Short mmCIF file of N, CA and C in Angstrom, two decimals:
data_model
loop_
_atom_site.label_atom_id
_atom_site.label_comp_id
_atom_site.label_asym_id
_atom_site.label_seq_id
_atom_site.Cartn_x
_atom_site.Cartn_y
_atom_site.Cartn_z
N UNK V 29 -36.91 27.53 -7.21
CA UNK V 29 -36.13 26.25 -6.87
C UNK V 29 -34.89 26.32 -7.71
N UNK V 30 -33.74 25.87 -7.12
CA UNK V 30 -32.53 25.96 -7.95
C UNK V 30 -32.65 25.10 -9.18
N UNK V 31 -31.74 25.36 -10.09
CA UNK V 31 -31.89 24.74 -11.43
C UNK V 31 -30.56 24.01 -11.65
N UNK V 32 -30.68 22.72 -12.20
CA UNK V 32 -29.52 21.83 -12.46
C UNK V 32 -29.11 22.19 -13.95
N UNK V 33 -27.83 22.49 -14.06
CA UNK V 33 -27.34 22.78 -15.38
C UNK V 33 -26.14 21.88 -15.66
N UNK V 34 -25.85 21.69 -16.92
CA UNK V 34 -24.74 20.75 -17.30
C UNK V 34 -23.45 21.31 -16.83
N UNK V 35 -22.41 20.55 -16.52
CA UNK V 35 -21.05 20.91 -16.17
C UNK V 35 -20.50 21.91 -17.14
N UNK V 36 -20.61 21.65 -18.41
CA UNK V 36 -20.00 22.56 -19.47
C UNK V 36 -20.62 23.98 -19.40
N UNK V 37 -21.93 24.03 -19.12
CA UNK V 37 -22.60 25.35 -18.90
C UNK V 37 -22.07 26.06 -17.74
N UNK V 38 -21.93 25.37 -16.64
CA UNK V 38 -21.37 25.92 -15.43
C UNK V 38 -20.10 26.50 -15.49
N UNK V 39 -19.16 25.68 -16.22
CA UNK V 39 -17.78 26.23 -16.45
C UNK V 39 -17.88 27.44 -17.40
N UNK V 40 -18.65 27.49 -18.40
CA UNK V 40 -18.82 28.62 -19.21
C UNK V 40 -19.23 29.92 -18.45
N UNK V 41 -20.25 29.71 -17.56
CA UNK V 41 -20.61 30.86 -16.66
C UNK V 41 -19.52 31.29 -15.79
N UNK V 42 -18.95 30.34 -15.20
CA UNK V 42 -17.80 30.74 -14.21
C UNK V 42 -16.71 31.58 -14.86
N UNK V 43 -16.29 31.17 -16.13
CA UNK V 43 -15.29 31.79 -16.86
C UNK V 43 -15.81 33.24 -17.26
N UNK V 44 -17.07 33.36 -17.73
CA UNK V 44 -17.56 34.58 -18.12
C UNK V 44 -17.72 35.59 -16.91
N UNK V 45 -17.89 35.08 -15.79
CA UNK V 45 -18.01 35.95 -14.64
C UNK V 45 -16.68 36.51 -14.07
N UNK V 46 -15.70 35.62 -14.18
CA UNK V 46 -14.42 35.94 -13.53
C UNK V 46 -13.17 35.58 -14.27
N UNK V 47 -13.31 35.08 -15.44
CA UNK V 47 -12.12 34.63 -16.25
C UNK V 47 -11.38 33.46 -15.52
N UNK V 48 -10.06 33.45 -15.61
CA UNK V 48 -9.35 32.37 -15.05
C UNK V 48 -8.36 32.97 -13.99
N UNK V 49 -8.77 33.44 -12.79
CA UNK V 49 -7.90 34.08 -11.95
C UNK V 49 -6.74 33.21 -11.48
N UNK V 50 -5.74 33.82 -10.98
CA UNK V 50 -4.49 33.08 -10.56
C UNK V 50 -4.91 32.16 -9.31
N UNK V 51 -5.75 32.77 -8.40
CA UNK V 51 -6.25 31.92 -7.34
C UNK V 51 -7.72 32.24 -7.29
N UNK V 52 -8.53 31.12 -7.44
CA UNK V 52 -9.97 31.33 -7.36
C UNK V 52 -10.45 31.73 -6.06
N UNK V 53 -9.95 31.23 -4.94
CA UNK V 53 -10.37 31.47 -3.68
C UNK V 53 -9.99 33.00 -3.28
N UNK V 54 -8.82 33.33 -3.58
CA UNK V 54 -8.41 34.85 -3.33
C UNK V 54 -9.36 35.81 -4.19
N UNK V 55 -9.72 35.36 -5.45
CA UNK V 55 -10.54 36.21 -6.23
C UNK V 55 -11.97 36.25 -5.58
N UNK V 56 -12.36 35.17 -4.96
CA UNK V 56 -13.81 35.23 -4.36
C UNK V 56 -13.65 36.12 -3.10
N UNK V 57 -12.59 35.97 -2.37
CA UNK V 57 -12.46 36.77 -1.16
C UNK V 57 -12.42 38.25 -1.45
N UNK V 58 -11.82 38.62 -2.65
CA UNK V 58 -11.67 40.05 -3.03
C UNK V 58 -12.89 40.54 -3.86
N UNK V 59 -13.84 39.62 -4.06
CA UNK V 59 -15.19 39.92 -4.71
C UNK V 59 -14.99 40.29 -6.23
N UNK V 60 -14.13 39.43 -6.84
CA UNK V 60 -13.69 39.71 -8.24
C UNK V 60 -14.34 38.67 -9.22
N UNK V 61 -15.14 37.80 -8.68
CA UNK V 61 -15.74 36.68 -9.65
C UNK V 61 -17.19 36.54 -9.31
N UNK V 62 -17.97 37.55 -9.56
CA UNK V 62 -19.40 37.44 -9.41
C UNK V 62 -19.86 37.73 -8.03
N UNK V 63 -21.14 37.50 -7.79
CA UNK V 63 -21.80 37.78 -6.39
C UNK V 63 -21.22 36.89 -5.42
N UNK V 64 -21.01 37.42 -4.16
CA UNK V 64 -20.67 36.64 -2.98
C UNK V 64 -21.78 36.65 -1.98
N UNK V 65 -22.20 35.52 -1.61
CA UNK V 65 -23.19 35.45 -0.52
C UNK V 65 -22.56 35.04 0.74
N UNK V 66 -22.14 36.10 1.52
CA UNK V 66 -21.40 35.77 2.78
C UNK V 66 -22.40 35.55 3.96
N UNK V 67 -22.08 34.51 4.76
CA UNK V 67 -22.94 34.20 5.90
C UNK V 67 -22.19 34.79 7.05
N UNK V 68 -20.89 34.79 7.15
CA UNK V 68 -20.15 35.28 8.19
C UNK V 68 -18.74 35.65 7.61
N UNK V 69 -18.05 36.76 8.16
CA UNK V 69 -16.82 37.11 7.69
C UNK V 69 -16.09 38.02 8.73
N UNK V 70 -14.83 37.82 8.78
CA UNK V 70 -14.00 38.66 9.66
C UNK V 70 -12.65 38.94 8.90
N UNK V 71 -11.67 39.43 9.64
CA UNK V 71 -10.37 39.74 9.03
C UNK V 71 -9.72 38.52 8.26
N UNK V 72 -9.92 37.40 8.81
CA UNK V 72 -9.24 36.16 8.35
C UNK V 72 -10.02 35.09 7.65
N UNK V 73 -11.34 35.19 7.80
CA UNK V 73 -12.15 34.07 7.27
C UNK V 73 -13.37 34.55 6.50
N UNK V 74 -13.83 33.78 5.57
CA UNK V 74 -15.10 33.99 4.84
C UNK V 74 -15.98 32.74 4.82
N UNK V 75 -17.14 32.77 5.33
CA UNK V 75 -18.01 31.69 5.33
C UNK V 75 -19.08 31.99 4.35
N UNK V 76 -19.29 31.33 3.31
CA UNK V 76 -20.06 31.80 2.19
C UNK V 76 -20.85 30.60 1.37
N UNK V 77 -21.75 31.04 0.58
CA UNK V 77 -22.46 30.09 -0.31
C UNK V 77 -21.72 30.05 -1.63
N UNK V 78 -21.10 28.90 -1.97
CA UNK V 78 -20.55 28.83 -3.38
C UNK V 78 -21.75 28.72 -4.40
N UNK V 79 -21.67 29.39 -5.38
CA UNK V 79 -22.84 29.53 -6.34
C UNK V 79 -22.92 28.42 -7.31
N UNK V 80 -22.05 27.53 -7.38
CA UNK V 80 -22.16 26.42 -8.27
C UNK V 80 -21.98 25.10 -7.44
N UNK V 81 -23.03 24.41 -7.09
CA UNK V 81 -23.02 23.38 -6.08
C UNK V 81 -23.67 22.09 -6.61
N UNK V 82 -23.21 20.90 -6.04
CA UNK V 82 -23.79 19.64 -6.24
C UNK V 82 -25.07 19.37 -5.37
N UNK V 83 -25.11 20.02 -4.20
CA UNK V 83 -26.24 19.92 -3.27
C UNK V 83 -26.60 21.31 -2.81
N UNK V 84 -27.92 21.59 -2.90
CA UNK V 84 -28.41 22.90 -2.42
C UNK V 84 -28.21 22.97 -1.01
N UNK V 85 -27.65 24.11 -0.57
CA UNK V 85 -27.37 24.46 0.81
C UNK V 85 -25.93 24.25 1.18
N UNK V 86 -25.05 24.05 0.22
CA UNK V 86 -23.68 23.87 0.36
C UNK V 86 -23.02 25.15 0.91
N UNK V 87 -22.10 25.05 1.86
CA UNK V 87 -21.43 26.23 2.37
C UNK V 87 -19.91 25.94 2.28
N UNK V 88 -19.19 27.09 2.26
CA UNK V 88 -17.68 26.91 2.11
C UNK V 88 -17.11 27.93 3.09
N UNK V 89 -15.95 27.47 3.71
CA UNK V 89 -15.17 28.21 4.66
C UNK V 89 -13.86 28.44 4.00
N UNK V 90 -13.43 29.79 3.79
CA UNK V 90 -12.29 30.03 3.12
C UNK V 90 -11.33 30.99 3.96
N UNK V 91 -10.13 30.51 4.31
CA UNK V 91 -9.24 31.41 5.02
C UNK V 91 -8.79 32.48 4.00
N UNK V 92 -8.78 33.72 4.47
CA UNK V 92 -8.48 34.86 3.58
C UNK V 92 -6.96 34.89 3.15
N UNK V 93 -6.01 34.59 3.99
CA UNK V 93 -4.59 34.52 3.57
C UNK V 93 -4.42 33.45 2.50
N UNK V 94 -3.68 33.68 1.53
CA UNK V 94 -3.42 32.69 0.49
C UNK V 94 -2.53 31.59 1.00
N UNK V 95 -3.07 30.44 1.14
CA UNK V 95 -2.36 29.27 1.67
C UNK V 95 -2.77 28.01 0.83
N UNK V 96 -1.72 27.33 0.44
CA UNK V 96 -2.03 26.15 -0.53
C UNK V 96 -1.53 24.85 0.08
N UNK V 97 -0.92 24.86 1.23
CA UNK V 97 -0.44 23.62 1.77
C UNK V 97 -0.62 23.67 3.31
N UNK V 98 -0.84 22.48 3.90
CA UNK V 98 -0.94 22.43 5.30
C UNK V 98 0.37 22.78 6.01
N UNK V 99 1.53 22.57 5.46
CA UNK V 99 2.81 22.97 5.95
C UNK V 99 2.94 24.53 6.11
N UNK V 100 2.30 25.24 5.23
CA UNK V 100 2.35 26.73 5.37
C UNK V 100 1.29 27.47 6.10
N UNK V 101 0.14 26.66 6.37
CA UNK V 101 -0.97 27.30 7.02
C UNK V 101 -0.77 27.45 8.52
N UNK V 102 -1.06 28.55 9.17
CA UNK V 102 -0.85 28.74 10.62
C UNK V 102 -1.81 27.80 11.27
N UNK V 103 -1.40 27.00 12.22
CA UNK V 103 -2.20 26.01 12.89
C UNK V 103 -3.46 26.74 13.62
N UNK V 104 -3.26 27.90 14.07
CA UNK V 104 -4.50 28.65 14.68
C UNK V 104 -5.47 29.05 13.65
N UNK V 105 -4.94 29.39 12.44
CA UNK V 105 -5.90 29.86 11.24
C UNK V 105 -6.68 28.57 10.85
N UNK V 106 -5.99 27.44 10.78
CA UNK V 106 -6.70 26.26 10.30
C UNK V 106 -7.70 25.69 11.44
N UNK V 107 -7.26 25.83 12.57
CA UNK V 107 -8.22 25.48 13.80
C UNK V 107 -9.46 26.38 13.67
N UNK V 108 -9.34 27.72 13.29
CA UNK V 108 -10.41 28.50 13.23
C UNK V 108 -11.30 28.19 12.04
N UNK V 109 -10.67 27.70 10.88
CA UNK V 109 -11.45 27.35 9.76
C UNK V 109 -12.36 26.10 10.10
N UNK V 110 -11.76 25.15 10.86
CA UNK V 110 -12.44 24.00 11.18
C UNK V 110 -13.56 24.23 12.24
N UNK V 111 -13.29 25.19 13.21
CA UNK V 111 -14.31 25.58 14.11
C UNK V 111 -15.55 26.30 13.29
N UNK V 112 -15.23 26.99 12.35
CA UNK V 112 -16.30 27.70 11.53
C UNK V 112 -17.00 26.67 10.65
N UNK V 113 -16.25 25.60 10.18
CA UNK V 113 -16.88 24.56 9.39
C UNK V 113 -17.86 23.75 10.30
N UNK V 114 -17.55 23.58 11.50
CA UNK V 114 -18.38 22.83 12.50
C UNK V 114 -19.67 23.66 12.72
N UNK V 115 -19.39 24.95 13.01
CA UNK V 115 -20.58 25.83 13.25
C UNK V 115 -21.52 25.90 11.90
N UNK V 116 -20.83 25.90 10.74
CA UNK V 116 -21.60 25.94 9.49
C UNK V 116 -22.45 24.57 9.38
N UNK V 117 -21.80 23.43 9.73
CA UNK V 117 -22.51 22.11 9.55
C UNK V 117 -23.70 22.18 10.54
N UNK V 118 -23.62 22.68 11.73
CA UNK V 118 -24.70 22.69 12.67
C UNK V 118 -25.79 23.69 12.15
N UNK V 119 -25.37 24.75 11.46
CA UNK V 119 -26.33 25.80 10.87
C UNK V 119 -27.01 24.97 9.76
N UNK V 120 -26.25 24.33 8.89
CA UNK V 120 -26.96 23.62 7.69
C UNK V 120 -27.95 22.51 8.24
N UNK V 121 -27.60 21.79 9.30
CA UNK V 121 -28.36 20.76 9.85
C UNK V 121 -29.67 21.45 10.36
N UNK V 122 -29.56 22.60 11.05
CA UNK V 122 -30.74 23.26 11.59
C UNK V 122 -31.71 23.81 10.46
N UNK V 123 -31.09 24.31 9.45
CA UNK V 123 -31.99 24.99 8.43
C UNK V 123 -32.48 24.04 7.43
N UNK V 124 -31.61 23.23 6.85
CA UNK V 124 -31.90 22.33 5.75
C UNK V 124 -32.41 20.90 6.10
N UNK V 125 -32.14 20.50 7.26
CA UNK V 125 -32.51 19.23 7.78
C UNK V 125 -32.10 18.08 6.86
N UNK V 126 -30.82 18.02 6.45
CA UNK V 126 -30.27 16.94 5.61
C UNK V 126 -30.16 15.62 6.37
N UNK V 127 -30.01 14.50 5.73
CA UNK V 127 -29.70 13.26 6.46
C UNK V 127 -28.40 13.40 7.17
N UNK V 128 -27.43 14.06 6.60
CA UNK V 128 -26.11 14.32 7.33
C UNK V 128 -25.35 15.36 6.43
N UNK V 129 -24.19 15.76 6.87
CA UNK V 129 -23.38 16.69 6.07
C UNK V 129 -22.00 16.08 5.93
N UNK V 130 -21.47 16.33 4.68
CA UNK V 130 -19.99 16.02 4.50
C UNK V 130 -19.24 17.31 4.84
N UNK V 131 -18.18 17.10 5.52
CA UNK V 131 -17.22 18.24 5.72
C UNK V 131 -15.98 17.82 5.27
N UNK V 132 -15.29 18.50 4.24
CA UNK V 132 -14.17 18.08 3.65
C UNK V 132 -13.31 19.32 3.16
N UNK V 133 -11.96 19.17 3.27
CA UNK V 133 -11.13 20.09 2.67
C UNK V 133 -10.61 19.51 1.38
N UNK V 134 -11.07 20.04 0.20
CA UNK V 134 -10.73 19.60 -0.98
C UNK V 134 -10.09 20.73 -1.82
N UNK V 135 -9.58 20.32 -2.99
CA UNK V 135 -9.05 21.33 -3.81
C UNK V 135 -8.10 20.60 -4.86
N UNK V 136 -7.55 21.53 -5.80
CA UNK V 136 -6.77 21.00 -6.85
C UNK V 136 -5.36 20.68 -6.45
N UNK V 137 -4.89 19.45 -6.88
CA UNK V 137 -3.43 19.28 -6.78
C UNK V 137 -2.76 19.59 -8.02
N UNK V 138 -3.53 19.83 -9.11
CA UNK V 138 -2.88 20.19 -10.37
C UNK V 138 -2.77 21.63 -10.68
N UNK V 139 -3.17 22.42 -9.67
CA UNK V 139 -3.09 23.95 -9.80
C UNK V 139 -4.44 24.51 -10.04
N UNK V 140 -4.56 25.80 -10.32
CA UNK V 140 -5.91 26.37 -10.50
C UNK V 140 -6.69 25.75 -11.67
N UNK V 141 -7.90 25.30 -11.44
CA UNK V 141 -8.79 24.97 -12.42
C UNK V 141 -10.05 25.84 -12.39
N UNK V 142 -10.83 25.78 -13.34
CA UNK V 142 -12.04 26.63 -13.38
C UNK V 142 -12.92 26.47 -12.18
N UNK V 143 -13.08 25.22 -11.72
CA UNK V 143 -14.08 24.93 -10.68
C UNK V 143 -13.43 24.67 -9.39
N UNK V 144 -12.14 24.70 -9.18
CA UNK V 144 -11.43 24.41 -7.95
C UNK V 144 -10.24 25.22 -7.79
N UNK V 145 -9.65 25.15 -6.67
CA UNK V 145 -8.41 25.98 -6.32
C UNK V 145 -7.50 25.16 -5.42
N UNK V 146 -6.30 25.61 -5.46
CA UNK V 146 -5.22 24.90 -4.62
C UNK V 146 -5.38 25.55 -3.14
N UNK V 147 -5.84 26.81 -3.15
CA UNK V 147 -6.09 27.54 -1.95
C UNK V 147 -6.88 26.65 -0.89
N UNK V 148 -6.35 26.45 0.23
CA UNK V 148 -7.06 25.54 1.25
C UNK V 148 -8.32 26.22 1.63
N UNK V 149 -9.39 25.39 1.70
CA UNK V 149 -10.75 25.79 2.00
C UNK V 149 -11.59 24.41 2.46
N UNK V 150 -12.62 24.71 3.11
CA UNK V 150 -13.43 23.61 3.69
C UNK V 150 -14.85 23.59 3.14
N UNK V 151 -15.38 22.56 2.70
CA UNK V 151 -16.72 22.42 2.12
C UNK V 151 -17.71 21.65 3.25
N UNK V 152 -18.81 22.29 3.41
CA UNK V 152 -19.91 21.65 4.21
C UNK V 152 -21.03 21.41 3.25
N UNK V 153 -21.35 20.09 3.03
CA UNK V 153 -22.25 19.75 1.99
C UNK V 153 -23.34 18.90 2.57
N UNK V 154 -24.58 19.44 2.48
CA UNK V 154 -25.72 18.61 2.95
C UNK V 154 -26.01 17.46 2.02
N UNK V 155 -26.30 16.33 2.65
CA UNK V 155 -26.74 15.10 1.88
C UNK V 155 -28.14 14.81 2.12
N UNK V 156 -28.92 14.60 1.12
CA UNK V 156 -30.36 14.41 1.22
C UNK V 156 -30.84 13.10 0.94
N UNK V 157 -30.07 12.33 0.03
CA UNK V 157 -30.48 11.01 -0.37
C UNK V 157 -29.69 9.97 0.29
N UNK V 158 -30.28 8.80 0.64
CA UNK V 158 -29.71 7.66 1.32
C UNK V 158 -28.49 7.17 0.55
N UNK V 159 -28.52 7.34 -0.71
CA UNK V 159 -27.39 6.73 -1.61
C UNK V 159 -26.44 7.77 -1.99
N UNK V 160 -26.42 9.08 -1.39
CA UNK V 160 -25.39 9.95 -1.65
C UNK V 160 -24.00 9.43 -1.29
N UNK V 161 -23.08 9.57 -2.20
CA UNK V 161 -21.79 9.10 -1.91
C UNK V 161 -20.70 10.21 -2.37
N UNK V 162 -19.56 10.14 -1.70
CA UNK V 162 -18.57 11.20 -2.07
C UNK V 162 -18.35 11.39 -3.60
N UNK V 163 -18.38 10.31 -4.35
CA UNK V 163 -18.31 10.39 -5.85
C UNK V 163 -19.24 11.13 -6.53
N UNK V 164 -20.58 11.13 -5.97
CA UNK V 164 -21.69 11.90 -6.44
C UNK V 164 -21.52 13.33 -6.17
N UNK V 165 -21.16 13.63 -4.92
CA UNK V 165 -21.16 14.88 -4.35
C UNK V 165 -20.02 15.72 -4.84
N UNK V 166 -18.88 15.14 -5.08
CA UNK V 166 -17.63 15.89 -5.42
C UNK V 166 -17.39 15.85 -6.90
N UNK V 167 -18.19 15.26 -7.69
CA UNK V 167 -18.12 15.24 -9.14
C UNK V 167 -19.17 16.23 -9.74
N UNK V 168 -18.91 16.88 -10.81
CA UNK V 168 -19.73 17.76 -11.49
C UNK V 168 -20.37 17.01 -12.75
N UNK V 169 -20.02 15.74 -12.93
CA UNK V 169 -20.52 15.02 -14.08
C UNK V 169 -21.96 14.99 -14.26
N UNK V 170 -22.78 14.92 -13.17
CA UNK V 170 -24.21 14.89 -13.38
C UNK V 170 -24.86 16.32 -13.35
N UNK V 171 -24.04 17.32 -13.42
CA UNK V 171 -24.68 18.82 -13.52
C UNK V 171 -24.42 19.47 -12.14
N UNK V 172 -24.70 20.79 -12.20
CA UNK V 172 -24.42 21.64 -11.10
C UNK V 172 -25.66 22.46 -10.83
N UNK V 173 -26.01 22.64 -9.52
CA UNK V 173 -27.12 23.53 -9.17
C UNK V 173 -26.75 25.03 -9.03
N UNK V 174 -27.55 25.85 -9.69
CA UNK V 174 -27.35 27.24 -9.63
C UNK V 174 -28.83 27.80 -9.14
N UNK V 175 -28.67 29.03 -8.61
CA UNK V 175 -30.00 29.65 -8.21
C UNK V 175 -29.99 31.05 -8.80
N UNK V 176 -31.15 31.65 -8.66
CA UNK V 176 -31.33 33.04 -9.04
C UNK V 176 -30.76 33.93 -7.82
N UNK V 177 -30.45 35.20 -8.07
CA UNK V 177 -29.96 36.04 -6.98
C UNK V 177 -31.00 35.98 -5.87
N UNK V 178 -32.30 35.94 -6.12
CA UNK V 178 -33.25 35.82 -5.00
C UNK V 178 -33.19 34.59 -4.27
N UNK V 179 -32.93 33.55 -4.92
CA UNK V 179 -32.88 32.25 -4.22
C UNK V 179 -31.58 32.22 -3.36
N UNK V 180 -30.53 32.71 -3.87
CA UNK V 180 -29.30 32.73 -3.08
C UNK V 180 -29.43 33.64 -1.84
N UNK V 181 -30.08 34.74 -2.03
CA UNK V 181 -30.26 35.61 -0.89
C UNK V 181 -31.24 35.22 0.14
N UNK V 182 -32.16 34.46 -0.28
CA UNK V 182 -33.13 33.76 0.63
C UNK V 182 -32.39 32.70 1.42
N UNK V 183 -31.56 31.83 0.89
CA UNK V 183 -30.87 30.85 1.40
C UNK V 183 -29.81 31.49 2.43
N UNK V 184 -29.08 32.55 2.01
CA UNK V 184 -28.17 33.32 2.83
C UNK V 184 -28.84 33.86 4.04
N UNK V 185 -30.05 34.41 3.89
CA UNK V 185 -30.81 35.10 5.04
C UNK V 185 -31.21 34.06 6.03
N UNK V 186 -31.67 32.84 5.57
CA UNK V 186 -32.06 31.77 6.39
C UNK V 186 -30.82 31.27 7.30
N UNK V 187 -29.67 31.10 6.46
CA UNK V 187 -28.50 30.75 7.24
C UNK V 187 -28.03 31.83 8.25
N UNK V 188 -28.01 33.01 7.79
CA UNK V 188 -27.64 34.13 8.68
C UNK V 188 -28.39 34.19 10.01
N UNK V 189 -29.71 33.83 9.78
CA UNK V 189 -30.55 33.92 11.03
C UNK V 189 -30.34 32.74 11.92
N UNK V 190 -29.75 31.73 11.48
CA UNK V 190 -29.42 30.52 12.31
C UNK V 190 -27.96 30.44 12.77
N UNK V 191 -27.13 31.40 12.13
CA UNK V 191 -25.71 31.25 12.31
C UNK V 191 -25.31 31.41 13.86
N UNK V 192 -25.80 32.36 14.59
CA UNK V 192 -25.30 32.54 15.94
C UNK V 192 -25.89 31.53 16.83
N UNK V 193 -27.01 30.76 16.51
CA UNK V 193 -27.56 29.78 17.33
C UNK V 193 -26.81 28.49 17.04
N UNK V 194 -25.96 28.38 16.12
CA UNK V 194 -25.32 27.11 15.72
C UNK V 194 -24.08 26.80 16.53
#
């Protein structure tokens, strides 16, 4: 079962694994910041399990080109990211059976931070509790879930098995 760790411990682990890259999403795409559990990948997109999450089963869609604003992202690339986020949400619903999923493009407006990036990306987050709210799901104040490599791989495998049917 995944383990809930304090925010400070999560930040320490993230920095120990990958330092403070210029762009966290680009570093993830290049496999420079710890293990990457890819569900789907092609030349322009990475669909993956972020390893520090507020809800177990969280998926992230990352365009591979470095883009930090909607003004600079190619509309076809962003449409593809959203199509993959929709497919990922269907997969999460099929495998995890949450009450619902949040799908959101979030990131830092202040520049690169240890747990976020200006690089555009989309989160697909399963919600399990009736009182789950965005402030709970998008804040690390109450801790972060982490898993063992075996737990991540088991989740990745279950998602991969459901990906094409989603």
